[in-house]
XYZ file of N, CA and C in Angstrom:
771
model
N 13.312 -73.989 45.062
C 14.329 -72.815 44.023
C 15.331 -72.576 45.089
N 16.798 -72.732 44.510
C 18.035 -72.469 45.190
C 18.143 -70.793 45.527
N 18.650 -70.865 46.717
C 18.992 -69.194 47.121
C 20.288 -68.911 46.973
N 20.649 -67.801 46.449
C 22.283 -67.364 46.524
C 22.192 -65.926 46.919
N 23.223 -65.649 47.695
C 23.301 -64.423 48.226
C 24.421 -63.733 47.655
N 24.420 -62.478 47.205
C 25.745 -61.695 46.805
C 25.932 -60.477 47.735
N 27.090 -60.271 48.115
C 27.397 -59.398 49.001
C 28.419 -58.575 48.027
N 28.048 -57.191 47.998
C 28.983 -56.523 46.946
C 28.379 -55.020 46.891
N 28.921 -54.522 46.019
C 28.694 -52.924 45.552
C 27.382 -52.811 44.791
N 26.543 -51.565 44.790
C 25.583 -51.295 43.926
C 26.316 -50.415 42.732
N 25.919 -50.683 41.565
C 25.876 -50.096 40.321
C 24.801 -49.445 39.722
N 24.540 -48.135 39.859
C 23.596 -47.481 39.468
C 23.194 -47.460 37.922
N 24.053 -47.766 37.191
C 24.152 -47.949 35.680
C 23.407 -49.638 35.420
N 23.423 -50.578 36.648
C 22.907 -51.595 36.315
C 23.845 -52.854 35.433
N 25.198 -52.498 35.116
C 25.661 -53.377 34.475
C 26.863 -54.285 35.158
N 27.278 -53.727 36.113
C 27.998 -54.468 37.316
C 27.623 -54.536 38.550
N 28.307 -54.979 39.285
C 28.071 -55.233 40.751
C 26.543 -56.056 41.162
N 25.886 -55.562 42.284
C 24.783 -56.223 42.853
C 23.797 -56.517 41.419
N 23.669 -55.463 40.687
C 22.517 -55.542 39.674
C 23.012 -56.562 38.592
N 24.134 -56.835 38.345
C 24.678 -57.740 37.374
C 24.409 -59.147 37.900
N 24.741 -59.366 39.343
C 24.908 -60.375 40.166
C 23.174 -60.919 39.835
N 22.375 -59.964 40.524
C 20.871 -60.520 40.513
C 20.459 -61.002 38.913
N 20.989 -60.052 38.105
C 20.696 -60.562 36.573
C 20.988 -61.951 36.218
N 22.445 -62.182 36.586
C 22.908 -63.375 36.558
C 22.183 -64.445 37.228
N 21.819 -64.582 38.416
C 21.227 -65.370 39.066
C 19.946 -65.710 38.569
N 19.093 -64.564 37.932
C 17.795 -65.037 37.132
C 18.078 -65.557 36.115
N 19.017 -65.403 35.365
C 19.360 -66.143 34.329
C 19.435 -67.787 34.533
N 19.995 -67.870 35.684
C 20.264 -69.500 35.927
C 19.245 -70.080 36.825
N 18.025 -69.365 36.979
C 16.977 -69.917 37.710
C 17.254 -70.178 39.232
N 17.976 -69.209 39.658
C 18.179 -69.351 41.190
C 17.806 -68.070 41.798
N 17.213 -67.981 43.054
C 16.612 -66.800 43.564
C 17.861 -66.193 44.148
N 18.113 -64.783 43.795
C 19.262 -63.969 44.469
C 18.703 -62.907 45.565
N 19.397 -63.014 46.803
C 19.214 -62.114 47.591
C 20.554 -61.417 47.690
N 20.382 -59.945 48.254
C 21.645 -58.920 48.342
C 21.826 -58.390 49.534
N 23.042 -57.919 49.843
C 23.669 -57.375 50.747
C 24.582 -56.331 50.023
N 24.185 -54.922 50.246
C 25.065 -53.804 49.451
C 25.954 -53.423 50.447
N 27.296 -53.370 50.168
C 28.393 -52.873 50.859
C 28.764 -51.362 50.435
N 28.795 -50.943 49.148
C 28.767 -49.428 49.074
C 27.628 -49.166 47.711
N 27.651 -48.033 47.670
C 26.798 -47.247 46.772
C 27.769 -46.566 45.896
N 27.847 -46.853 44.559
C 28.540 -46.048 43.494
C 27.528 -45.180 42.560
N 28.185 -44.007 42.172
C 27.380 -43.387 40.935
C 28.549 -43.552 39.762
N 28.062 -44.067 38.872
C 28.896 -44.565 37.717
C 27.910 -45.056 36.733
N 28.733 -44.981 35.324
C 27.970 -45.706 34.285
C 29.225 -46.330 33.354
N 28.923 -46.433 32.206
C 29.951 -47.180 31.230
C 31.212 -46.408 31.311
N 31.209 -45.244 31.520
C 32.651 -44.410 31.361
C 33.471 -44.471 32.587
N 32.833 -45.168 33.750
C 33.495 -44.883 35.013
C 32.660 -44.457 36.184
N 33.441 -44.595 37.296
C 32.985 -44.406 38.708
C 33.071 -42.713 39.025
N 32.117 -42.250 39.547
C 32.320 -40.891 39.987
C 32.196 -40.658 41.382
N 31.591 -41.474 42.141
C 31.589 -41.258 43.642
C 31.232 -42.775 44.191
N 31.783 -42.919 45.342
C 31.865 -44.181 46.116
C 31.070 -43.530 47.786
N 30.119 -44.341 48.217
C 29.225 -44.059 49.549
C 29.625 -45.378 50.089
N 30.449 -45.608 51.293
C 30.524 -46.956 51.927
C 29.004 -46.902 52.918
N 28.693 -48.323 52.844
C 27.397 -48.457 53.919
C 28.117 -48.809 55.156
N 27.718 -48.408 56.185
C 28.130 -48.655 57.506
C 28.219 -50.046 57.857
N 29.511 -50.540 58.323
C 29.761 -51.981 58.804
C 28.471 -52.295 59.511
N 27.682 -51.710 60.681
C 26.671 -52.184 61.286
C 25.533 -52.588 60.435
N 25.450 -51.837 59.229
C 23.879 -51.981 58.658
C 24.505 -52.832 57.610
N 25.727 -53.281 56.989
C 26.006 -54.523 56.448
C 25.741 -55.672 56.993
N 26.054 -55.790 58.292
C 25.858 -57.038 59.249
C 24.313 -57.262 59.377
N 23.504 -56.178 59.692
C 22.158 -56.383 59.443
C 21.587 -56.925 58.263
N 22.110 -56.323 57.340
C 21.650 -56.951 55.907
C 21.849 -58.441 55.992
N 23.040 -58.872 56.186
C 23.497 -60.321 56.097
C 22.560 -61.034 57.160
N 22.385 -60.572 58.407
C 21.577 -61.252 59.316
C 20.023 -61.492 59.070
N 19.524 -60.347 58.265
C 18.123 -60.453 57.929
C 17.924 -61.506 56.615
N 18.864 -61.529 55.896
C 18.606 -62.529 54.914
C 18.819 -63.870 55.260
N 19.947 -64.158 56.042
C 20.089 -65.507 56.883
C 19.100 -65.983 57.641
N 18.321 -65.251 58.392
C 17.227 -65.427 59.166
C 16.143 -65.678 58.668
N 15.960 -65.865 57.223
C 14.718 -66.051 56.724
C 14.805 -66.991 55.382
N 16.369 -67.184 54.920
C 16.323 -67.921 53.595
C 17.311 -68.727 54.183
N 17.336 -69.858 53.239
C 18.289 -71.069 53.256
C 18.960 -70.921 52.226
N 20.114 -70.072 52.388
C 21.252 -69.615 51.537
C 22.120 -70.966 51.071
N 22.154 -71.230 49.853
C 22.931 -72.424 49.269
C 24.383 -72.055 48.819
N 24.678 -70.830 48.600
C 25.931 -70.138 48.227
C 25.805 -68.845 48.184
N 27.082 -68.084 48.605
C 27.453 -66.877 48.490
C 28.455 -66.514 47.555
N 28.148 -65.228 47.039
C 29.074 -64.492 46.115
C 29.371 -63.202 46.786
N 31.033 -62.985 47.036
C 31.291 -61.828 47.588
C 31.915 -60.980 46.579
N 31.782 -59.521 46.374
C 32.183 -58.730 45.439
C 32.949 -57.517 46.118
N 32.466 -56.490 45.786
C 33.367 -55.107 46.140
C 33.003 -54.936 47.612
N 34.212 -54.922 48.341
C 34.173 -54.451 49.680
C 34.758 -53.033 49.912
N 35.576 -52.737 49.251
C 36.065 -51.251 49.371
C 37.081 -50.910 50.696
N 36.916 -51.354 51.820
C 37.534 -50.628 52.753
C 37.817 -52.052 53.698
N 38.837 -51.771 54.894
C 39.151 -52.706 55.910
C 37.814 -53.051 56.796
N 37.161 -51.953 57.166
C 35.910 -51.937 58.116
C 35.231 -53.088 57.545
N 34.890 -52.694 56.207
C 33.726 -53.496 55.332
C 34.324 -55.198 55.395
N 35.562 -55.327 54.770
C 36.247 -56.725 54.757
C 35.929 -57.375 56.311
N 36.281 -56.695 57.285
C 36.092 -57.184 58.528
C 34.897 -57.527 59.028
N 33.626 -56.839 58.672
C 32.557 -57.179 59.123
C 32.025 -58.309 58.412
N 32.315 -58.345 56.992
C 31.963 -59.307 56.195
C 32.456 -60.796 56.218
N 33.871 -60.720 56.854
C 34.651 -61.948 57.251
C 33.914 -62.584 58.395
N 33.800 -61.628 59.461
C 32.996 -62.181 60.694
C 31.711 -62.680 60.769
N 31.005 -62.020 59.566
C 29.720 -62.515 59.322
C 29.494 -64.060 58.837
N 30.571 -64.285 58.051
C 30.443 -65.598 57.265
C 31.417 -66.554 57.603
N 32.228 -66.530 58.387
C 33.363 -67.371 58.642
C 32.883 -68.701 59.196
N 31.695 -68.837 59.842
C 31.537 -70.100 60.192
C 30.426 -70.698 59.389
N 30.037 -70.211 58.210
C 29.410 -70.861 57.154
C 29.670 -72.084 56.560
N 29.006 -73.193 56.173
C 29.552 -74.530 55.694
C 29.000 -74.567 54.386
N 28.871 -73.557 53.512
C 28.412 -73.356 52.303
C 29.492 -72.771 51.413
N 29.271 -73.041 50.100
C 30.530 -72.780 49.289
C 30.416 -70.876 48.873
N 31.444 -70.402 49.005
C 31.784 -69.045 48.815
C 32.584 -68.638 47.721
N 32.038 -67.967 46.767
C 32.893 -67.378 45.479
C 33.343 -65.866 45.878
N 34.506 -65.668 46.049
C 35.308 -64.334 46.473
C 35.661 -63.650 45.032
N 35.157 -62.570 44.760
C 35.619 -61.970 43.552
C 36.335 -60.529 44.175
N 37.381 -60.685 44.263
C 38.412 -59.562 45.019
C 38.479 -58.346 44.073
N 37.675 -57.319 44.028
C 37.391 -56.394 43.191
C 38.362 -55.219 43.593
N 39.304 -54.870 42.552
C 40.099 -53.825 42.808
C 39.859 -52.506 42.106
N 39.515 -52.987 40.557
C 39.580 -51.703 39.786
C 38.396 -52.220 38.572
N 37.681 -51.022 38.123
C 36.632 -51.385 37.183
C 37.327 -51.471 35.764
N 36.507 -51.923 34.665
C 37.148 -51.758 33.432
C 37.175 -50.534 32.835
N 36.492 -49.773 33.429
C 36.860 -48.074 33.035
C 38.012 -47.529 33.577
N 38.647 -48.309 34.528
C 39.528 -47.637 35.153
C 39.385 -47.204 36.571
N 38.330 -47.223 37.133
C 38.063 -46.705 38.398
C 38.710 -47.697 39.561
N 39.107 -46.915 40.482
C 39.306 -47.540 41.635
C 38.356 -47.772 42.693
N 38.371 -49.326 42.904
C 37.272 -49.702 43.749
C 37.656 -50.414 45.202
N 39.066 -50.165 45.652
C 39.245 -50.800 46.763
C 40.567 -49.670 47.210
N 40.135 -49.456 48.621
C 41.211 -48.614 49.336
C 42.608 -49.385 49.247
N 43.710 -48.588 49.007
C 45.185 -49.200 48.809
C 45.559 -50.228 50.109
N 45.132 -49.615 51.267
C 45.403 -50.321 52.596
C 44.685 -51.682 52.908
N 43.826 -51.968 52.080
C 42.753 -52.918 52.280
C 43.255 -54.376 51.462
N 44.009 -53.976 50.604
C 44.386 -55.244 49.475
C 45.086 -56.269 50.404
N 45.948 -56.241 51.318
C 46.177 -57.391 52.070
C 45.373 -58.065 52.818
N 44.387 -57.114 53.442
C 42.998 -57.504 54.268
C 42.311 -58.567 53.508
N 42.104 -58.303 52.253
C 41.302 -59.330 51.245
C 41.640 -60.896 51.422
N 43.006 -60.858 51.564
C 43.456 -62.134 51.814
C 42.816 -63.119 52.994
N 42.430 -62.192 54.111
C 41.718 -63.279 55.130
C 40.443 -63.760 54.707
N 39.959 -63.333 53.616
C 38.738 -63.913 53.167
C 39.055 -65.406 52.681
N 40.372 -65.671 52.111
C 40.492 -66.827 51.328
C 40.192 -68.252 52.244
N 40.570 -68.368 53.580
C 40.460 -69.587 54.229
C 38.601 -70.004 54.069
N 38.097 -69.010 54.027
C 36.460 -69.163 54.074
C 35.881 -69.261 52.671
N 36.502 -69.219 51.594
C 36.127 -69.226 50.267
C 36.349 -70.407 49.644
N 35.606 -71.010 48.690
C 35.992 -72.475 47.828
C 36.766 -71.987 46.832
N 36.600 -70.600 46.131
C 37.331 -69.983 45.200
C 37.341 -68.847 45.042
N 38.550 -68.272 44.639
C 38.575 -66.552 44.651
C 38.985 -66.438 43.098
N 38.485 -65.275 42.346
C 38.353 -65.284 41.108
C 38.916 -63.906 40.618
N 40.102 -63.595 41.243
C 40.610 -62.247 40.657
C 41.102 -62.358 39.103
N 41.152 -60.977 38.433
C 41.345 -60.720 37.028
C 43.007 -60.962 37.191
N 43.749 -60.754 35.999
C 45.149 -60.786 35.775
C 45.582 -59.684 36.809
N 45.117 -58.439 36.687
C 45.911 -57.341 37.557
C 45.999 -57.627 39.022
N 44.801 -57.851 39.384
C 44.481 -58.257 40.641
C 45.297 -59.303 41.371
N 45.481 -60.559 40.525
C 46.156 -61.715 40.678
C 47.535 -61.286 40.959
N 48.336 -60.136 40.238
C 49.519 -59.782 40.273
C 49.649 -59.239 41.608
N 48.685 -58.383 42.093
C 49.042 -57.538 43.354
C 48.867 -58.359 44.602
N 47.803 -59.707 44.576
C 47.497 -60.464 45.441
C 48.769 -61.720 45.697
N 49.329 -62.058 44.425
C 50.042 -63.283 44.434
C 51.509 -63.121 44.072
N 51.674 -61.690 43.409
C 53.052 -61.417 42.904
C 53.354 -61.511 41.477
N 54.320 -61.031 40.736
C 54.017 -60.737 39.244
C 53.966 -61.987 38.215
N 54.484 -63.052 38.981
C 54.395 -64.332 38.430
C 53.178 -65.232 38.797
N 52.175 -64.767 39.033
C 50.835 -65.330 39.532
C 50.521 -66.566 38.254
N 50.694 -66.074 37.160
C 50.206 -67.052 36.092
C 50.943 -68.441 36.196
N 52.352 -68.320 36.812
C 53.160 -69.513 36.470
C 52.824 -70.267 37.523
N 52.597 -69.891 38.787
C 52.624 -70.848 39.861
C 51.749 -69.989 41.268
N 50.953 -70.669 41.858
C 50.510 -69.978 42.946
C 50.350 -71.243 43.820
N 50.889 -70.780 45.139
C 50.871 -71.868 46.291
C 50.704 -71.457 47.670
N 50.422 -72.214 48.411
C 49.948 -71.673 49.987
C 48.790 -71.066 50.115
N 47.912 -71.146 49.309
C 46.765 -70.232 49.075
C 45.621 -71.191 49.709
N 44.710 -71.017 50.650
C 43.669 -72.048 51.301
C 42.516 -72.185 50.378
N 42.288 -71.522 49.234
C 41.325 -72.070 48.576
C 41.688 -71.995 46.969
N 40.862 -72.593 46.306
C 41.060 -72.443 44.710
C 41.344 -71.250 44.120
N 41.998 -71.067 43.191
C 42.299 -69.616 42.658
C 42.093 -69.552 41.076
N 40.931 -68.948 40.705
C 40.882 -68.792 39.054
C 41.066 -67.400 38.549
N 42.077 -67.396 37.881
C 42.596 -66.136 37.280
C 41.999 -65.678 35.915
N 41.146 -64.749 35.970
C 40.420 -64.172 34.679
C 41.046 -63.451 33.671
N 40.482 -63.384 32.533
C 40.733 -62.323 31.762
C 42.393 -62.381 31.305
N 42.837 -63.465 30.952
C 44.178 -63.517 30.321
C 43.939 -64.004 28.744
N 44.661 -63.312 27.841
C 44.489 -63.669 26.550
C 45.856 -64.228 25.837
N 45.745 -65.053 24.831
C 46.725 -65.858 24.304
C 46.691 -65.814 22.709
N 47.633 -65.887 22.045
C 47.567 -66.240 20.673
C 47.715 -67.805 20.325
N 47.020 -68.491 20.044
C 47.012 -69.879 19.817
C 46.479 -70.315 18.370
N 47.436 -70.883 17.568
C 47.264 -71.160 16.179
C 46.655 -69.910 15.538
N 47.246 -68.768 15.615
C 46.967 -67.572 14.887
C 45.689 -66.775 15.308
N 45.336 -67.281 16.373
C 43.748 -67.083 16.809
C 43.956 -66.519 18.344
N 43.458 -65.446 18.768
C 43.218 -64.932 19.989
C 42.156 -65.468 20.680
N 42.696 -66.202 21.902
C 41.725 -66.646 22.847
C 41.712 -66.123 24.178
N 40.588 -66.270 24.703
C 40.575 -65.783 26.293
C 40.691 -66.850 27.129
N 41.505 -66.924 27.982
C 42.087 -67.673 28.680
C 41.711 -67.469 30.515
N 41.096 -68.415 31.119
C 40.975 -68.636 32.552
C 41.749 -69.508 32.932
N 42.284 -69.621 34.159
C 43.403 -70.359 34.792
C 42.878 -70.801 35.969
N 42.464 -72.127 36.432
C 42.080 -72.360 37.841
C 43.227 -73.064 38.403
N 43.851 -72.657 39.264
C 45.045 -73.082 40.381
C 44.357 -73.830 41.496
N 44.647 -75.213 41.673
C 44.271 -75.965 42.771
C 45.384 -75.707 43.901
N 44.702 -76.166 45.323
C 45.673 -76.048 46.414
C 46.573 -77.047 46.060
N 46.792 -77.972 45.445
C 47.779 -78.967 45.440
C 48.586 -78.584 44.274
N 48.505 -77.310 43.816
C 49.449 -76.845 42.733
C 49.159 -77.186 41.277
N 48.105 -78.188 41.062
C 47.809 -78.460 39.641
C 47.081 -77.268 39.245
N 46.878 -77.382 37.816
C 45.832 -76.052 37.346
C 45.210 -76.768 36.184
N 43.973 -76.025 35.933
C 43.152 -76.535 34.777
C 42.916 -75.023 33.933
N 43.041 -75.290 32.506
C 42.659 -73.975 31.861
C 41.391 -74.018 31.003
N 40.628 -72.757 31.006
C 39.539 -72.766 30.223
C 39.676 -71.969 29.370
N 38.957 -72.270 27.990
C 39.380 -71.299 27.188
C 37.915 -70.934 26.075
N 38.167 -69.961 25.670
C 37.160 -69.522 24.634
C 37.464 -68.642 23.482
N 36.788 -68.417 22.446
C 37.170 -67.475 21.531
C 37.459 -66.026 22.092
N 38.170 -65.248 21.651
C 38.294 -63.822 22.167
C 37.327 -62.850 21.455
N 36.375 -62.273 21.965
C 35.626 -61.054 21.163
C 35.950 -59.734 21.350
N 36.573 -59.202 20.174
C 37.075 -57.654 20.287
C 35.898 -56.867 20.423
N 35.616 -56.246 21.434
C 34.480 -55.419 21.806
C 34.809 -54.567 22.990
N 34.095 -53.325 22.944
C 34.054 -52.913 24.499
C 33.006 -52.888 25.354
N 32.042 -53.920 24.679
C 31.163 -54.181 25.814
C 31.290 -55.150 27.032
N 32.198 -54.888 27.731
C 32.628 -55.758 28.928
C 32.183 -55.273 30.395
N 31.583 -54.409 30.548
C 31.116 -53.867 31.810
C 30.384 -54.938 32.639
N 30.932 -55.352 33.544
C 30.287 -56.368 34.416
C 30.660 -57.724 34.253
N 31.632 -57.923 33.408
C 31.699 -59.564 33.033
C 32.465 -60.163 34.263
N 33.162 -59.642 34.746
C 33.965 -60.155 35.888
C 32.970 -60.377 36.902
N 31.915 -59.484 37.561
C 31.124 -59.630 38.249
C 30.122 -61.043 37.937
N 29.652 -60.868 36.605
C 28.705 -61.812 36.175
C 29.242 -63.155 36.048
N 30.657 -63.102 35.796
C 31.085 -64.508 35.833
C 31.263 -65.090 37.079
N 31.758 -64.448 38.110
C 31.746 -64.724 39.451
C 30.307 -65.549 40.066
N 29.400 -64.692 39.875
C 28.052 -65.005 40.307
C 27.496 -65.998 39.569
N 27.900 -66.236 38.159
C 27.369 -67.366 37.368
C 27.945 -68.735 38.199
N 29.265 -68.601 38.437
C 30.111 -69.694 39.201
C 29.066 -69.921 40.521
N 28.755 -68.983 41.139
C 28.061 -69.188 42.681
C 26.824 -69.878 42.157
N 26.241 -69.192 41.266
C 24.565 -69.947 40.915
C 24.797 -71.473 40.450
N 25.748 -71.678 39.624
C 25.907 -73.021 39.224
C 26.475 -73.926 40.555
N 27.040 -73.588 41.240
C 27.655 -74.374 42.749
C 26.370 -74.605 43.421
N 25.425 -73.432 43.597
C 24.080 -73.765 44.210
C 23.301 -74.664 43.685
N 23.422 -75.074 42.250
C 22.565 -75.862 41.501
C 23.259 -77.381 41.482
N 24.560 -77.627 42.298
C 24.897 -78.873 42.628
C 26.053 -79.245 41.389
N 26.508 -78.278 40.787
C 27.655 -78.593 39.875
C 28.895 -78.515 40.589
N 29.784 -79.167 40.116
C 31.118 -79.263 40.747
C 31.872 -77.727 40.095
N 33.048 -77.489 40.838
C 33.557 -76.024 40.769
C 33.901 -76.180 39.150
N 34.609 -77.173 38.559
C 35.071 -77.185 37.125
C 33.737 -77.079 36.180
N 32.839 -77.732 36.363
C 31.488 -77.422 35.702
C 31.024 -76.345 35.803
N 30.869 -75.589 36.896
C 30.364 -74.324 37.308
C 31.066 -73.171 36.301
N 32.307 -73.379 36.457
C 33.353 -72.400 35.634
C 33.265 -72.571 34.040
N 32.929 -73.937 33.620
C 32.870 -74.088 32.130
C 31.703 -73.456 31.667
N 30.516 -73.889 32.552
C 29.129 -72.895 32.034
C 28.992 -71.609 32.093
N 29.776 -71.003 32.979
C 29.790 -69.938 33.270
C 30.650 -69.023 32.035
N 31.786 -69.633 31.788
C 32.465 -68.961 30.580
C 31.816 -68.862 29.420
N 30.775 -69.944 29.147
C 30.182 -70.010 27.885
C 28.973 -68.813 28.058
N 28.231 -68.835 29.202
C 27.464 -67.695 29.437
C 28.164 -66.310 29.254
N 29.332 -66.133 29.799
C 29.794 -64.818 29.519
C 30.145 -64.574 28.077
N 30.578 -65.627 27.344
C 31.043 -65.599 25.856
C 29.806 -65.115 25.238
N 28.714 -65.522 25.334
C 27.321 -65.220 24.901
C 26.863 -63.989 25.257
N 26.952 -63.393 26.547
C 26.524 -62.539 26.953
C 27.233 -61.255 26.312
N 28.470 -61.472 26.041
C 29.395 -60.371 25.562
C 29.089 -60.054 23.941
N 29.099 -61.606 23.293
C 28.907 -61.625 21.874
C 27.349 -60.809 21.690
N 26.529 -60.884 22.636
C 25.140 -60.326 22.051
C 24.583 -59.074 22.791
N 25.974 -58.407 23.391
C 25.525 -57.130 24.058
C 24.989 -56.195 23.310
N 23.933 -55.282 24.207
C 23.109 -54.465 23.327
C 23.506 -53.209 22.827
N 24.907 -52.954 23.182
C 25.656 -51.700 22.697
C 25.015 -50.458 23.186
N 24.941 -50.353 24.566
C 24.547 -49.252 25.352
C 25.734 -48.589 25.935
N 25.495 -47.186 25.964
C 26.621 -45.957 26.655
C 27.799 -46.087 25.639
N 28.530 -44.781 26.206
C 29.625 -44.431 25.693
C 30.920 -45.056 25.849
N 31.018 -45.952 26.696
C 32.183 -46.525 27.447
C 32.205 -47.799 27.496
N 32.619 -48.674 28.381
C 32.363 -50.111 28.343
C 31.113 -50.477 28.540
N 30.378 -50.879 27.349
C 28.884 -51.164 27.643
C 28.621 -52.262 28.319
N 27.310 -52.497 28.844
C 26.865 -53.884 29.504
C 26.748 -55.085 28.723
N 26.525 -56.075 29.209
C 26.482 -57.355 28.515
C 24.542 -57.892 28.602
N 24.632 -59.055 27.647
C 23.266 -59.607 27.803
C 22.923 -60.802 28.416
N 22.461 -60.479 29.746
C 22.422 -61.609 30.788
C 21.211 -62.606 30.312
N 20.235 -62.210 30.081
C 19.040 -63.012 29.885
C 18.945 -63.904 28.643
N 19.701 -63.109 27.508
C 19.592 -63.719 26.234
C 20.690 -64.814 26.380
N 21.929 -64.501 27.072
C 22.847 -65.414 26.989
C 22.269 -66.949 27.702
N 21.647 -66.733 28.934
C 20.883 -67.770 29.555
C 20.027 -68.574 28.668
N 19.383 -67.643 27.754
C 18.253 -68.409 26.765
C 19.092 -69.270 25.416
N 20.274 -68.796 25.273
C 21.001 -69.360 24.162
C 21.655 -70.512 24.701
N 22.262 -70.632 25.989
C 22.909 -71.573 26.406
C 21.838 -72.938 27.131
N 20.652 -72.590 27.034
C 19.312 -73.352 27.452
C 19.405 -73.657 29.064
N 19.699 -72.583 29.575
C 19.497 -72.617 31.080
C 18.157 -73.103 31.633
């Protein structure tokens, strides 16, 4: 069984973060290990408190997992501060395995998940990543307001998530993969008008990581993951009063993982 490590924040409501990553790994039949970077008190309506884990303990968690498991892929999510970014970067910089980096800024409920002074430091993880997966807002902060038109001089592939377009009088969800050679590839699915989207970004990036661990190409991993998220949203259990969680297990069963 392949082992995938997620380095991210904890969501006590279990819709996003570490909990969503582990549910996604389970759906794809890989074994998930986790390193918690921050603790959050949150639910579908938003984040009410964030407690950072000490950088030294984050390093201890990473060392403990890698000392005992043959990790084949890493997903990095919420890092929150410069100190956490620095210790994670220093811990993973010599690895020769695919790393999926989801630069988390803000939750779908509108909660801030990164210190303002740490945005630029996130870019220091790009050289060690196979792909980074910002949403449209995050991409504009990282690459400028014209991020959807052209991204250049980035040392990894960039997948910009959560863009919507109107095609043939139909609203569609678009994700754009920008290659280092400035070529790009578009991934498209039907748009689902729903509030049940809590944890979709985390789950999408962890699904990509799981499929890379299983030997799929990056393009195959993104395509499978996009289908997975579509069904997870479509079959969401309608829980909570805000942005509801999605259906990880059922989505995995539908696409016959």
